[in-house]
Each structure stands twice: as C-alpha cells, then as structure tokens.
C-alpha cells in the first residue's frame, strides 16, 4: 500500500453553464481524506456541498460539469474514467447515502432484494447467496428480526428503519468511502442520534472513511476528526474538529460557532436568541468581488472588497482563507 | 379491499373465454372442420344443435368453442407484442431523452395519425392472410398508447429519489430501467394491455370478416361472421353466436381493464398494506 490518501481533491472547479455563459459554482476546492478517516464538509444551504459530493462520484450532470482540477482515488485520477469504470467505483468502493430515506428506496421492491442487488451487481454473487448476505447486512445495522424484515416493503418501515436499510445498502459491498449528504436532516432528533452513532460505529469497525456533509457544524464536528467549512463555492477554513470550536479562525466559521447552542448557555436554555449570521448566501451568478463573505462580514475592510484572499496555513495546523484571520 | 363488480364480472368473462379455448376438445360436440354433413345443413338451434348448424351442416356450438382458441391467441399474443414494443420504446425514450426520444416521438405520432386497423390491413395485404400474418399485423400496429404511457411514466419516475439513489449505487442504465422504472409503471401498462387485448379481438374479427384473417375452414369468430353474412336473414344463428362470443369477451376485457385500473391506481396501492 502506498502513502497516497484514499481520496484527494486538488483545486477542483465546478462549472455551471447557464446557457449564455459558464460560471464557477465552486472553485479552488482542495482536501484529502485518508483511509478510515472521518472528514466533514459544513456550510449553509446552497454553498456547494452537494455538488462537490456529486463531482467525487462522477455524477455531475448538465448544466453542471467539472471545469478543472483533479480528483484522485487511491492516487489515480478518476474524473476522466469511462462511464463503466466510474460505475464500478460507485456503490462498490465509494458509497453514498442521502437526506431522504423516504424516497431513496424503491417502493415496489422488498428491502432485502434491494440490498441483495448490490451483491449481485458489484460482487457477482448468485441471487441465492446475495439474499443470504442481505439478511446479514440487515442484522449488522441492528434491524430486529432481519430474516423477516427482508421481505418488507419500504412503506412498512419507519423513517429511521429506512435509513438503516439505506446504510445497509451503502455498506453492503464494504466501500472504502461513505459519503453521507445530510443523512439525518429528515429524521427526528432522537432517531438522528441513533443513526449517526450506528453509521460511525459500523465505519470505524470496518475501516470505512466517512465524508459527512451537513449544514450543522455541531453534528459534523461530533462525528468527524477534521472539518472543512464551505462558503459560496469555496472552502474558507479547514481545521481539526477540536480546534474549530476552541479557536475558529475565519469570521464565517466564528459566526457558525456562535450560532450553535452551547450546553448550559442561555441560548440552549431558551432564554436568549442564538446569534445568527446576518444576510444570505449569494447566488452563484452574483458572487461579490473580493472575498465572497465581505457583504456579511463585520471585519471586512477595503481589501476584502477588491482582492480574493489566498489560503493561509495556520501555525496551529489547518488552513484558512481570509485577509484578517485570527 | 372491496371487490369491485367490474373486476369480478370482467375477470369471470375473460376466464370463461380462456377456459373454453383450453378445454375446446372436451367441450365441443363435433370436429369443427371435418364434421360437415349436408343432411344437417342450416338446422336452427335445438337440443341436438345448441347453436344450430351452418350451410355445410357443421355444429356452430363446436365452431364457436374452437373459435375461442384463435380469437384469444390473436388477442393475447398480438397485445403482448404491442406491450413489449410500446414499453421498450417508451421507457427508453423517457429515460434517455435526447435524439432517441425525438425518434420515438415521431414514430408514435405517425402510428397515432394512421388508424391502426388501416395500418394492419396494409400489412395483411403484403403478408397475405393467415394466423401468423394476423399476429404480426396486429402486434405491430397498436403500441402507441402503451408507448406514450411508458414514456410519460419514465419521465416522471427518473427524477424519483430511488432512481437517483440507484445511479449513485452504480446501477447501469438497463438495470435502472428494469428494476426501478418498469415495476413502478406496470399497473397502468397492464390496464392498457387488457383494454388493448379487447380491441385486438375486435380487430381480428374485423380483418377476418374482410377475408384477410384466418382462412376459412378453421373457425375464428370473425371468419364465422364473414361466412354467415349472406344468410343473416335466413339463418341468423350463424351470426348471433359468434357475435355474442366476441361481445362477451371484449366486454369482459374492458370491465377487467377498468377494475384493474381501480386497484392498481398508485394512490390506492400505497394506502394498502
Ligand atoms: N442542477 C443544477 N442546476 C443549476 N444549479 C444548481 C444545480 N444543482 C445545484 N445548483 C446550484 O449550485 C449551488 C450549490 O448547490 P448544492 O451543492 O446543492 O448546495 P448545498 O451546499 O446546499 O448542498 C446552489 O446555488 C444551487 O442552486
Ligand atoms: S477576507 Fe475580509 S471579508 Fe472575507 S472573511 Fe476575511 S475579513 Fe471578512
Ligand atoms: Mg445539499
């Protein structure tokens, strides 16, 4: 095994073709995830997290496309692989689960069959073996009475159970990377915690790396060792989870941290309002000049409105993209 | 779930027709082709001759019973061909879109513009009469509704979460179409297929009536009508019984189609557990 990271994204740019011109929906995206590592991508809705994930698995579709940069899986560039080769990676080496467990399962197919299909598709198993393996998969995500449950249709399962089934499907082939895009946003809070715990334990047991995507910094920092914060199509800060709470460097990250309810704080007890970041994420076609955060930034100065900040290395470890970072 | 009258009556009529066709050798009193006997020519219906006899003394009851075989074979097989063509073209057109969708759309519009019976007539004229020609002619000319339906379903289904999830999990296009799209559109396709079977039985009758269908000594309900048309006033039973058989079969298929539509409706399906 070489020293190459499991997945490495270098200066990735995602273009949006709106008919008359191409604009960068995301650019300068760089990060790496090692084997078995947990990495988080955080940011408000619309800042480009999901399209980054789609780029990783080769599923950007018109009007979006990869405009530059490289995506390397185990040291090999994968963004230019043939459709068939990319398909062999998807679901097999790189798996993904979504936000919507209600709609991500085929309503007319028993859940066991949907799990078994993965073994047939990627591992060349017979249906007989695959059905047996499906029962084991369902047991591994702690679904009670799995040999009976495999025959159930999705509508017979609760939201939490369906997300367990999705995890079973995603982990069926023993992928090296699991991408979880807002995996619990649609679930209620108690179920959320269970699902996250399950996902984290299963991946830790099997050495599966996680790329966890969410708008919720608290959730991501809780699961992941390192976190990248995205704003308007750029990564603005990348730190260890511990550091990001202790000493957030980028004003946007500081805003995200301040907007989290802290245990025992007045806000968590409901006695004062949480601080929110004023303003909204700009539209892709309307990114401001200079630092894209400047219209919302309390620390902005003239240079912020004219020059885009470069990425700086922090002494404490980590990266930040701001002219006046802490 | 409440059993609906149209489903029960339609299903019973269709099942009866199939049963009659399957059990024809046991149900028939005489051989439908060979047992001509001029001594019994043009007998009206009686206890001996349930449905009467024709000008050659053949038992109409036995001929109607055997006729079920040909009429139903044509109805079922030609509709199956139509369904396969319609689903294949419509599903792939809706799923892939692009130039393939344009081609399929143009083809469908062409089929819709020409009445299918006229089209079938033209094909029969080229291929000549006979059972195989009938199956081909009727099987190639009535897929446009199925195609439209499959295309529309594929268009809406391909944006469903589970179809996108399948893409993410590494399913290929064919696998997505067969495992994710097809089963989710099957209900309405079956309904259209059932109704189409009814119209295929009618078209067979029409083509045979025009002398283009099954060739005379072998009985199909349409060819029996065709032979009987000169004696419609003198021996009306020659037309009435095959006509009744067509009517009941087509009625049954239409009721069945309606009944299936009620229970296969996606909304009522998701309410069921
Ligand atoms: N298919 C698409 N066509 C046009 N714009 C898109 C498309 N998908 C995403 N976008 C735009 O790209 C930006 C990033 O979207 P996304 O990655 O989904 O954000 P999020 O961080 O919430 O996951 C958004 O502004 C969104 O409007
Ligand atoms: S570069 Fe300027 S505007 Fe941008 S975050 Fe830093 S201080 Fe704020
Ligand atoms: Mg998203």
PDB file of C-alpha atoms in Angstrom, chain A residues 6-271:
ATOM      1  CA  UNK A   6      -7.786   7.445  -0.068  1.00  0.00           C
ATOM      2  CA  UNK A   7      -9.227  10.393  -1.871  1.00  0.00           C
ATOM      3  CA  UNK A   8      -7.585  13.642  -2.796  1.00  0.00           C
ATOM      4  CA  UNK A   9      -9.290  16.644  -4.351  1.00  0.00           C
ATOM      5  CA  UNK A  10      -6.997  19.239  -5.823  1.00  0.00           C
ATOM      6  CA  UNK A  11      -8.066  22.686  -6.976  1.00  0.00           C
ATOM      7  CA  UNK A  12     -11.423  21.340  -8.171  1.00  0.00           C
ATOM      8  CA  UNK A  13     -13.650  23.686 -10.077  1.00  0.00           C
ATOM      9  CA  UNK A  14     -17.300  23.003 -10.867  1.00  0.00           C
ATOM     10  CA  UNK A  15     -18.830  24.974 -13.714  1.00  0.00           C
ATOM     11  CA  UNK A  16     -22.452  25.891 -14.154  1.00  0.00           C
ATOM     12  CA  UNK A  17     -23.467  26.513 -17.752  1.00  0.00           C
ATOM     13  CA  UNK A  18     -26.499  28.766 -17.691  1.00  0.00           C
ATOM     14  CA  UNK A  19     -26.919  28.833 -21.453  1.00  0.00           C
ATOM     15  CA  UNK A  20     -25.080  32.037 -22.215  1.00  0.00           C
ATOM     16  CA  UNK A  21     -22.015  31.680 -20.022  1.00  0.00           C
ATOM     17  CA  UNK A  22     -20.106  29.474 -17.645  1.00  0.00           C
ATOM     18  CA  UNK A  23     -19.812  30.445 -14.024  1.00  0.00           C
ATOM     19  CA  UNK A  24     -17.894  28.631 -11.324  1.00  0.00           C
ATOM     20  CA  UNK A  25     -20.362  27.155  -8.843  1.00  0.00           C
ATOM     21  CA  UNK A  26     -17.363  26.000  -6.802  1.00  0.00           C
ATOM     22  CA  UNK A  27     -13.648  26.571  -7.225  1.00  0.00           C
ATOM     23  CA  UNK A  28     -10.313  26.027  -5.572  1.00  0.00           C
ATOM     24  CA  UNK A  29     -11.719  23.042  -3.686  1.00  0.00           C
ATOM     25  CA  UNK A  30      -8.875  21.003  -2.198  1.00  0.00           C
ATOM     26  CA  UNK A  31      -8.932  18.420   0.556  1.00  0.00           C
ATOM     27  CA  UNK A  32      -7.794  14.907   1.268  1.00  0.00           C
ATOM     28  CA  UNK A  33      -9.259  12.066   3.220  1.00  0.00           C
ATOM     29  CA  UNK A  34      -7.116   9.218   4.459  1.00  0.00           C
ATOM     30  CA  UNK A  35      -8.167   5.613   4.735  1.00  0.00           C
ATOM     31  CA  UNK A  36     -10.585   5.176   7.639  1.00  0.00           C
ATOM     32  CA  UNK A  37     -10.634   8.894   8.374  1.00  0.00           C
ATOM     33  CA  UNK A  38     -13.715  10.964   9.125  1.00  0.00           C
ATOM     34  CA  UNK A  39     -13.937  14.276   7.322  1.00  0.00           C
ATOM     35  CA  UNK A  40     -16.733  16.821   7.415  1.00  0.00           C
ATOM     36  CA  UNK A  41     -17.965  19.432   4.962  1.00  0.00           C
ATOM     37  CA  UNK A  42     -20.055  22.185   6.552  1.00  0.00           C
ATOM     38  CA  UNK A  43     -21.800  25.284   5.318  1.00  0.00           C
ATOM     39  CA  UNK A  44     -25.151  26.915   4.863  1.00  0.00           C
ATOM     40  CA  UNK A  45     -27.540  25.537   2.283  1.00  0.00           C
ATOM     41  CA  UNK A  46     -26.558  26.415  -1.286  1.00  0.00           C
ATOM     42  CA  UNK A  47     -22.829  26.827  -0.709  1.00  0.00           C
ATOM     43  CA  UNK A  48     -21.869  23.882  -2.925  1.00  0.00           C
ATOM     44  CA  UNK A  49     -21.522  20.867  -0.640  1.00  0.00           C
ATOM     45  CA  UNK A  50     -23.769  18.501  -2.583  1.00  0.00           C
ATOM     46  CA  UNK A  51     -22.339  19.340  -5.979  1.00  0.00           C
ATOM     47  CA  UNK A  52     -18.859  18.687  -4.573  1.00  0.00           C
ATOM     48  CA  UNK A  53     -20.030  15.246  -3.445  1.00  0.00           C
ATOM     49  CA  UNK A  54     -21.585  14.565  -6.850  1.00  0.00           C
ATOM     50  CA  UNK A  55     -18.314  15.533  -8.518  1.00  0.00           C
ATOM     51  CA  UNK A  56     -16.485  12.967  -6.372  1.00  0.00           C
ATOM     52  CA  UNK A  57     -18.704  10.130  -7.577  1.00  0.00           C
ATOM     53  CA  UNK A  58     -18.764  11.303 -11.187  1.00  0.00           C
ATOM     54  CA  UNK A  59     -22.420  12.245 -11.252  1.00  0.00           C
ATOM     55  CA  UNK A  60     -22.429  15.924 -12.125  1.00  0.00           C
ATOM     56  CA  UNK A  61     -24.942  16.315 -14.930  1.00  0.00           C
ATOM     57  CA  UNK A  62     -25.661  19.188 -17.243  1.00  0.00           C
ATOM     58  CA  UNK A  63     -25.756  22.159 -16.585  1.00  0.00           C
ATOM     59  CA  UNK A  64     -23.020  21.315 -14.072  1.00  0.00           C
ATOM     60  CA  UNK A  65     -19.613  19.922 -15.035  1.00  0.00           C
ATOM     61  CA  UNK A  66     -16.083  19.646 -13.751  1.00  0.00           C
ATOM     62  CA  UNK A  67     -14.226  22.709 -15.012  1.00  0.00           C
ATOM     63  CA  UNK A  68     -10.751  21.947 -13.736  1.00  0.00           C
ATOM     64  CA  UNK A  69      -8.614  20.341 -11.078  1.00  0.00           C
ATOM     65  CA  UNK A  70      -8.206  16.702 -10.155  1.00  0.00           C
ATOM     66  CA  UNK A  71      -9.934  14.034  -8.101  1.00  0.00           C
ATOM     67  CA  UNK A  72      -7.659  11.156  -7.168  1.00  0.00           C
ATOM     68  CA  UNK A  73      -8.863   7.914  -5.616  1.00  0.00           C
ATOM     69  CA  UNK A  74      -6.003   5.838  -4.202  1.00  0.00           C
ATOM     70  CA  UNK A  75      -3.636   8.031  -6.184  1.00  0.00           C
ATOM     71  CA  UNK A  76      -5.388   7.520  -9.543  1.00  0.00           C
ATOM     72  CA  UNK A  77      -7.279  10.317 -11.255  1.00  0.00           C
ATOM     73  CA  UNK A  78     -10.901   9.268 -11.569  1.00  0.00           C
ATOM     74  CA  UNK A  79     -12.634  12.265 -13.104  1.00  0.00           C
ATOM     75  CA  UNK A  80     -11.818  11.152 -16.646  1.00  0.00           C
ATOM     76  CA  UNK A  81     -12.516   7.447 -16.269  1.00  0.00           C
ATOM     77  CA  UNK A  82     -15.021   5.870 -18.652  1.00  0.00           C
ATOM     78  CA  UNK A  83     -18.640   5.725 -17.520  1.00  0.00           C
ATOM     79  CA  UNK A  84     -18.348   1.987 -16.976  1.00  0.00           C
ATOM     80  CA  UNK A  85     -15.227   2.283 -14.804  1.00  0.00           C
ATOM     81  CA  UNK A  86     -16.836   5.045 -12.740  1.00  0.00           C
ATOM     82  CA  UNK A  87     -19.879   2.846 -12.258  1.00  0.00           C
ATOM     83  CA  UNK A  88     -17.644   0.109 -10.860  1.00  0.00           C
ATOM     84  CA  UNK A  89     -16.447   2.534  -8.192  1.00  0.00           C
ATOM     85  CA  UNK A  90     -19.893   3.822  -7.280  1.00  0.00           C
ATOM     86  CA  UNK A  91     -21.685   1.763  -4.676  1.00  0.00           C
ATOM     87  CA  UNK A  92     -18.737  -0.595  -4.561  1.00  0.00           C
ATOM     88  CA  UNK A  93     -15.714   1.461  -3.418  1.00  0.00           C
ATOM     89  CA  UNK A  94     -17.455   4.813  -2.863  1.00  0.00           C
ATOM     90  CA  UNK A  95     -20.967   4.677  -1.487  1.00  0.00           C
ATOM     91  CA  UNK A  96     -23.377   7.449  -0.685  1.00  0.00           C
ATOM     92  CA  UNK A  97     -26.491   7.929   1.406  1.00  0.00           C
ATOM     93  CA  UNK A  98     -28.886  10.832   1.119  1.00  0.00           C
ATOM     94  CA  UNK A  99     -31.110  13.022   3.127  1.00  0.00           C
ATOM     95  CA  UNK A 100     -34.367  11.433   2.060  1.00  0.00           C
ATOM     96  CA  UNK A 101     -34.791   7.900   3.370  1.00  0.00           C
ATOM     97  CA  UNK A 102     -38.476   8.156   2.444  1.00  0.00           C
ATOM     98  CA  UNK A 103     -37.845   8.292  -1.276  1.00  0.00           C
ATOM     99  CA  UNK A 104     -34.437   6.662  -1.723  1.00  0.00           C
ATOM    100  CA  UNK A 105     -35.878   3.135  -1.656  1.00  0.00           C
ATOM    101  CA  UNK A 106     -37.830   1.569  -4.496  1.00  0.00           C
ATOM    102  CA  UNK A 107     -41.443   1.344  -3.250  1.00  0.00           C
ATOM    103  CA  UNK A 108     -42.350  -1.820  -5.160  1.00  0.00           C
ATOM    104  CA  UNK A 109     -39.339  -3.921  -4.227  1.00  0.00           C
ATOM    105  CA  UNK A 110     -38.786  -5.705  -0.887  1.00  0.00           C
ATOM    106  CA  UNK A 111     -35.897  -4.132   1.035  1.00  0.00           C
ATOM    107  CA  UNK A 112     -33.986  -7.415   1.170  1.00  0.00           C
ATOM    108  CA  UNK A 113     -33.976  -7.581  -2.577  1.00  0.00           C
ATOM    109  CA  UNK A 114     -32.641  -4.040  -2.803  1.00  0.00           C
ATOM    110  CA  UNK A 115     -29.754  -4.938  -0.511  1.00  0.00           C
ATOM    111  CA  UNK A 116     -29.123  -8.222  -2.324  1.00  0.00           C
ATOM    112  CA  UNK A 117     -28.976  -6.423  -5.666  1.00  0.00           C
ATOM    113  CA  UNK A 118     -25.721  -4.767  -4.533  1.00  0.00           C
ATOM    114  CA  UNK A 119     -24.004  -8.139  -4.102  1.00  0.00           C
ATOM    115  CA  UNK A 120     -25.264  -9.321  -7.473  1.00  0.00           C
ATOM    116  CA  UNK A 121     -24.256  -6.088  -9.185  1.00  0.00           C
ATOM    117  CA  UNK A 122     -20.818  -5.485  -7.707  1.00  0.00           C
ATOM    118  CA  UNK A 123     -19.667  -8.819  -6.304  1.00  0.00           C
ATOM    119  CA  UNK A 124     -21.050 -11.183  -8.918  1.00  0.00           C
ATOM    120  CA  UNK A 125     -22.937 -13.245  -6.316  1.00  0.00           C
ATOM    121  CA  UNK A 126     -25.841 -15.506  -7.202  1.00  0.00           C
ATOM    122  CA  UNK A 127     -29.249 -14.322  -6.009  1.00  0.00           C
ATOM    123  CA  UNK A 128     -29.270 -17.191  -3.521  1.00  0.00           C
ATOM    124  CA  UNK A 129     -26.053 -16.083  -1.853  1.00  0.00           C
ATOM    125  CA  UNK A 130     -26.994 -12.434  -2.177  1.00  0.00           C
ATOM    126  CA  UNK A 131     -30.284 -12.964  -0.346  1.00  0.00           C
ATOM    127  CA  UNK A 132     -28.431 -14.677   2.479  1.00  0.00           C
ATOM    128  CA  UNK A 133     -25.929 -11.804   2.638  1.00  0.00           C
ATOM    129  CA  UNK A 134     -28.802  -9.315   2.674  1.00  0.00           C
ATOM    130  CA  UNK A 135     -30.118 -10.841   5.901  1.00  0.00           C
ATOM    131  CA  UNK A 136     -26.664 -10.469   7.442  1.00  0.00           C
ATOM    132  CA  UNK A 137     -26.440  -6.865   6.218  1.00  0.00           C
ATOM    133  CA  UNK A 138     -29.771  -6.045   7.787  1.00  0.00           C
ATOM    134  CA  UNK A 139     -28.676  -7.664  11.047  1.00  0.00           C
ATOM    135  CA  UNK A 140     -25.492  -5.575  11.022  1.00  0.00           C
ATOM    136  CA  UNK A 141     -27.493  -2.323  11.017  1.00  0.00           C
ATOM    137  CA  UNK A 142     -29.401  -3.648  14.053  1.00  0.00           C
ATOM    138  CA  UNK A 143     -32.734  -4.217  12.407  1.00  0.00           C
ATOM    139  CA  UNK A 144     -34.595  -6.700  14.592  1.00  0.00           C
ATOM    140  CA  UNK A 145     -35.783  -9.996  13.055  1.00  0.00           C
ATOM    141  CA  UNK A 146     -33.844  -9.404   9.813  1.00  0.00           C
ATOM    142  CA  UNK A 147     -34.888 -12.686   8.213  1.00  0.00           C
ATOM    143  CA  UNK A 148     -38.483 -11.488   8.342  1.00  0.00           C
ATOM    144  CA  UNK A 149     -37.746  -7.837   7.625  1.00  0.00           C
ATOM    145  CA  UNK A 150     -36.034  -8.562   4.296  1.00  0.00           C
ATOM    146  CA  UNK A 151     -39.462  -9.306   2.853  1.00  0.00           C
ATOM    147  CA  UNK A 152     -40.901  -5.958   3.942  1.00  0.00           C
ATOM    148  CA  UNK A 153     -41.616  -3.157   1.513  1.00  0.00           C
ATOM    149  CA  UNK A 154     -40.277   0.333   2.301  1.00  0.00           C
ATOM    150  CA  UNK A 155     -43.715   1.689   3.238  1.00  0.00           C
ATOM    151  CA  UNK A 156     -43.893  -0.866   6.045  1.00  0.00           C
ATOM    152  CA  UNK A 157     -40.823   0.661   7.731  1.00  0.00           C
ATOM    153  CA  UNK A 158     -40.392   3.811   9.803  1.00  0.00           C
ATOM    154  CA  UNK A 159     -38.097   6.622   8.650  1.00  0.00           C
ATOM    155  CA  UNK A 160     -35.330   5.512  10.982  1.00  0.00           C
ATOM    156  CA  UNK A 161     -35.624   1.900   9.808  1.00  0.00           C
ATOM    157  CA  UNK A 162     -35.470   3.001   6.200  1.00  0.00           C
ATOM    158  CA  UNK A 163     -32.315   4.971   6.824  1.00  0.00           C
ATOM    159  CA  UNK A 164     -30.852   1.844   8.440  1.00  0.00           C
ATOM    160  CA  UNK A 165     -31.719  -0.064   5.284  1.00  0.00           C
ATOM    161  CA  UNK A 166     -30.028   2.666   3.222  1.00  0.00           C
ATOM    162  CA  UNK A 167     -26.917   2.304   5.359  1.00  0.00           C
ATOM    163  CA  UNK A 168     -27.039  -1.463   4.885  1.00  0.00           C
ATOM    164  CA  UNK A 169     -27.237  -0.972   1.119  1.00  0.00           C
ATOM    165  CA  UNK A 170     -24.449   1.611   1.103  1.00  0.00           C
ATOM    166  CA  UNK A 171     -22.120  -0.526   3.229  1.00  0.00           C
ATOM    167  CA  UNK A 172     -23.090  -3.844   1.598  1.00  0.00           C
ATOM    168  CA  UNK A 173     -20.058  -4.053  -0.663  1.00  0.00           C
ATOM    169  CA  UNK A 174     -17.618  -2.844   2.004  1.00  0.00           C
ATOM    170  CA  UNK A 175     -16.829   0.532   0.406  1.00  0.00           C
ATOM    171  CA  UNK A 176     -13.657   2.448   1.308  1.00  0.00           C
ATOM    172  CA  UNK A 177     -15.505   5.746   1.484  1.00  0.00           C
ATOM    173  CA  UNK A 178     -19.026   6.514   2.626  1.00  0.00           C
ATOM    174  CA  UNK A 179     -20.389   9.913   1.631  1.00  0.00           C
ATOM    175  CA  UNK A 180     -23.287  10.943   3.847  1.00  0.00           C
ATOM    176  CA  UNK A 181     -25.074  14.027   2.488  1.00  0.00           C
ATOM    177  CA  UNK A 182     -27.327  15.408   5.250  1.00  0.00           C
ATOM    178  CA  UNK A 183     -28.118  11.819   6.260  1.00  0.00           C
ATOM    179  CA  UNK A 184     -30.383  12.672   9.168  1.00  0.00           C
ATOM    180  CA  UNK A 185     -31.881  16.031   8.299  1.00  0.00           C
ATOM    181  CA  UNK A 186     -35.253  14.460   7.531  1.00  0.00           C
ATOM    182  CA  UNK A 187     -35.366  12.434  10.760  1.00  0.00           C
ATOM    183  CA  UNK A 188     -36.439  13.483  14.215  1.00  0.00           C
ATOM    184  CA  UNK A 189     -33.794  14.264  16.802  1.00  0.00           C
ATOM    185  CA  UNK A 190     -33.697  11.053  18.826  1.00  0.00           C
ATOM    186  CA  UNK A 191     -33.589   8.902  15.705  1.00  0.00           C
ATOM    187  CA  UNK A 192     -30.881  11.188  14.292  1.00  0.00           C
ATOM    188  CA  UNK A 193     -28.532  10.419  17.150  1.00  0.00           C
ATOM    189  CA  UNK A 194     -29.092   6.665  16.794  1.00  0.00           C
ATOM    190  CA  UNK A 195     -28.438   6.695  13.074  1.00  0.00           C
ATOM    191  CA  UNK A 196     -25.277   8.776  13.388  1.00  0.00           C
ATOM    192  CA  UNK A 197     -23.983   6.504  16.136  1.00  0.00           C
ATOM    193  CA  UNK A 198     -24.693   3.423  14.046  1.00  0.00           C
ATOM    194  CA  UNK A 199     -23.019   4.857  10.974  1.00  0.00           C
ATOM    195  CA  UNK A 200     -19.963   5.922  12.929  1.00  0.00           C
ATOM    196  CA  UNK A 201     -19.562   2.575  14.681  1.00  0.00           C
ATOM    197  CA  UNK A 202     -20.003   0.495  11.546  1.00  0.00           C
ATOM    198  CA  UNK A 203     -17.496   2.579   9.621  1.00  0.00           C
ATOM    199  CA  UNK A 204     -14.994   2.501  12.485  1.00  0.00           C
ATOM    200  CA  UNK A 205     -15.300  -1.298  12.733  1.00  0.00           C
ATOM    201  CA  UNK A 206     -14.712  -1.746   9.028  1.00  0.00           C
ATOM    202  CA  UNK A 207     -12.170   0.997   8.454  1.00  0.00           C
ATOM    203  CA  UNK A 208     -14.509   2.860   6.114  1.00  0.00           C
ATOM    204  CA  UNK A 209     -13.695   6.554   5.700  1.00  0.00           C
ATOM    205  CA  UNK A 210     -16.614   8.985   6.053  1.00  0.00           C
ATOM    206  CA  UNK A 211     -17.234  12.221   4.221  1.00  0.00           C
ATOM    207  CA  UNK A 212     -20.029  13.756   6.224  1.00  0.00           C
ATOM    208  CA  UNK A 213     -21.882  16.678   4.707  1.00  0.00           C
ATOM    209  CA  UNK A 214     -24.203  18.886   6.720  1.00  0.00           C
ATOM    210  CA  UNK A 215     -25.274  22.425   7.447  1.00  0.00           C
ATOM    211  CA  UNK A 216     -24.946  21.518  11.136  1.00  0.00           C
ATOM    212  CA  UNK A 217     -21.423  22.232  12.402  1.00  0.00           C
ATOM    213  CA  UNK A 218     -22.181  20.619  15.761  1.00  0.00           C
ATOM    214  CA  UNK A 219     -23.204  17.346  14.169  1.00  0.00           C
ATOM    215  CA  UNK A 220     -20.252  17.215  11.795  1.00  0.00           C
ATOM    216  CA  UNK A 221     -17.671  18.115  14.434  1.00  0.00           C
ATOM    217  CA  UNK A 222     -19.116  15.422  16.657  1.00  0.00           C
ATOM    218  CA  UNK A 223     -18.601  12.717  14.022  1.00  0.00           C
ATOM    219  CA  UNK A 224     -15.517  13.908  12.171  1.00  0.00           C
ATOM    220  CA  UNK A 225     -11.882  14.336  13.075  1.00  0.00           C
ATOM    221  CA  UNK A 226     -11.370  17.167  10.587  1.00  0.00           C
ATOM    222  CA  UNK A 227     -13.814  19.686   9.202  1.00  0.00           C
ATOM    223  CA  UNK A 228     -13.810  21.925   6.130  1.00  0.00           C
ATOM    224  CA  UNK A 229     -16.125  24.927   6.119  1.00  0.00           C
ATOM    225  CA  UNK A 230     -17.520  25.942   2.752  1.00  0.00           C
ATOM    226  CA  UNK A 231     -18.889  29.311   1.800  1.00  0.00           C
ATOM    227  CA  UNK A 232     -20.184  30.359  -1.624  1.00  0.00           C
ATOM    228  CA  UNK A 233     -18.354  27.658  -3.551  1.00  0.00           C
ATOM    229  CA  UNK A 234     -15.053  27.896  -1.689  1.00  0.00           C
ATOM    230  CA  UNK A 235     -13.510  26.176   1.292  1.00  0.00           C
ATOM    231  CA  UNK A 236     -12.809  29.001   3.736  1.00  0.00           C
ATOM    232  CA  UNK A 237     -11.362  27.060   6.631  1.00  0.00           C
ATOM    233  CA  UNK A 238     -10.121  23.555   7.352  1.00  0.00           C
ATOM    234  CA  UNK A 239      -9.295  22.514  10.910  1.00  0.00           C
ATOM    235  CA  UNK A 240      -9.442  19.683  13.343  1.00  0.00           C
ATOM    236  CA  UNK A 241     -12.855  19.467  14.980  1.00  0.00           C
ATOM    237  CA  UNK A 242     -11.416  20.313  18.371  1.00  0.00           C
ATOM    238  CA  UNK A 243      -9.675  23.475  17.103  1.00  0.00           C
ATOM    239  CA  UNK A 244     -12.639  24.724  15.183  1.00  0.00           C
ATOM    240  CA  UNK A 245     -14.673  25.122  18.362  1.00  0.00           C
ATOM    241  CA  UNK A 246     -11.819  26.323  20.509  1.00  0.00           C
ATOM    242  CA  UNK A 247     -10.414  28.900  18.119  1.00  0.00           C
ATOM    243  CA  UNK A 248     -12.352  29.361  14.891  1.00  0.00           C
ATOM    244  CA  UNK A 249     -10.212  31.450  12.584  1.00  0.00           C
ATOM    245  CA  UNK A 250     -12.427  32.603   9.721  1.00  0.00           C
ATOM    246  CA  UNK A 251     -15.154  35.148  10.530  1.00  0.00           C
ATOM    247  CA  UNK A 252     -17.723  32.869   8.836  1.00  0.00           C
ATOM    248  CA  UNK A 253     -16.689  29.920  10.969  1.00  0.00           C
ATOM    249  CA  UNK A 254     -16.840  32.139  14.039  1.00  0.00           C
ATOM    250  CA  UNK A 255     -20.374  33.016  13.041  1.00  0.00           C
ATOM    251  CA  UNK A 256     -21.287  29.327  12.672  1.00  0.00           C
ATOM    252  CA  UNK A 257     -19.791  28.500  16.069  1.00  0.00           C
ATOM    253  CA  UNK A 258     -21.582  31.406  17.716  1.00  0.00           C
ATOM    254  CA  UNK A 259     -24.885  30.292  16.267  1.00  0.00           C
ATOM    255  CA  UNK A 260     -24.607  26.856  17.909  1.00  0.00           C
ATOM    256  CA  UNK A 261     -26.499  26.308  21.136  1.00  0.00           C
ATOM    257  CA  UNK A 262     -23.914  25.532  23.859  1.00  0.00           C
ATOM    258  CA  UNK A 263     -24.637  23.185  26.669  1.00  0.00           C
ATOM    259  CA  UNK A 264     -25.716  25.259  29.678  1.00  0.00           C
ATOM    260  CA  UNK A 265     -25.644  28.517  27.757  1.00  0.00           C
ATOM    261  CA  UNK A 266     -28.535  30.947  27.983  1.00  0.00           C
ATOM    262  CA  UNK A 267     -29.470  30.195  24.394  1.00  0.00           C
ATOM    263  CA  UNK A 268     -29.586  26.443  24.954  1.00  0.00           C
ATOM    264  CA  UNK A 269     -31.886  27.055  27.868  1.00  0.00           C
ATOM    265  CA  UNK A 270     -34.064  29.147  25.608  1.00  0.00           C
ATOM    266  CA  UNK A 271     -33.501  32.403  27.497  1.00  0.00           C
TER     267      UNK A 271
END
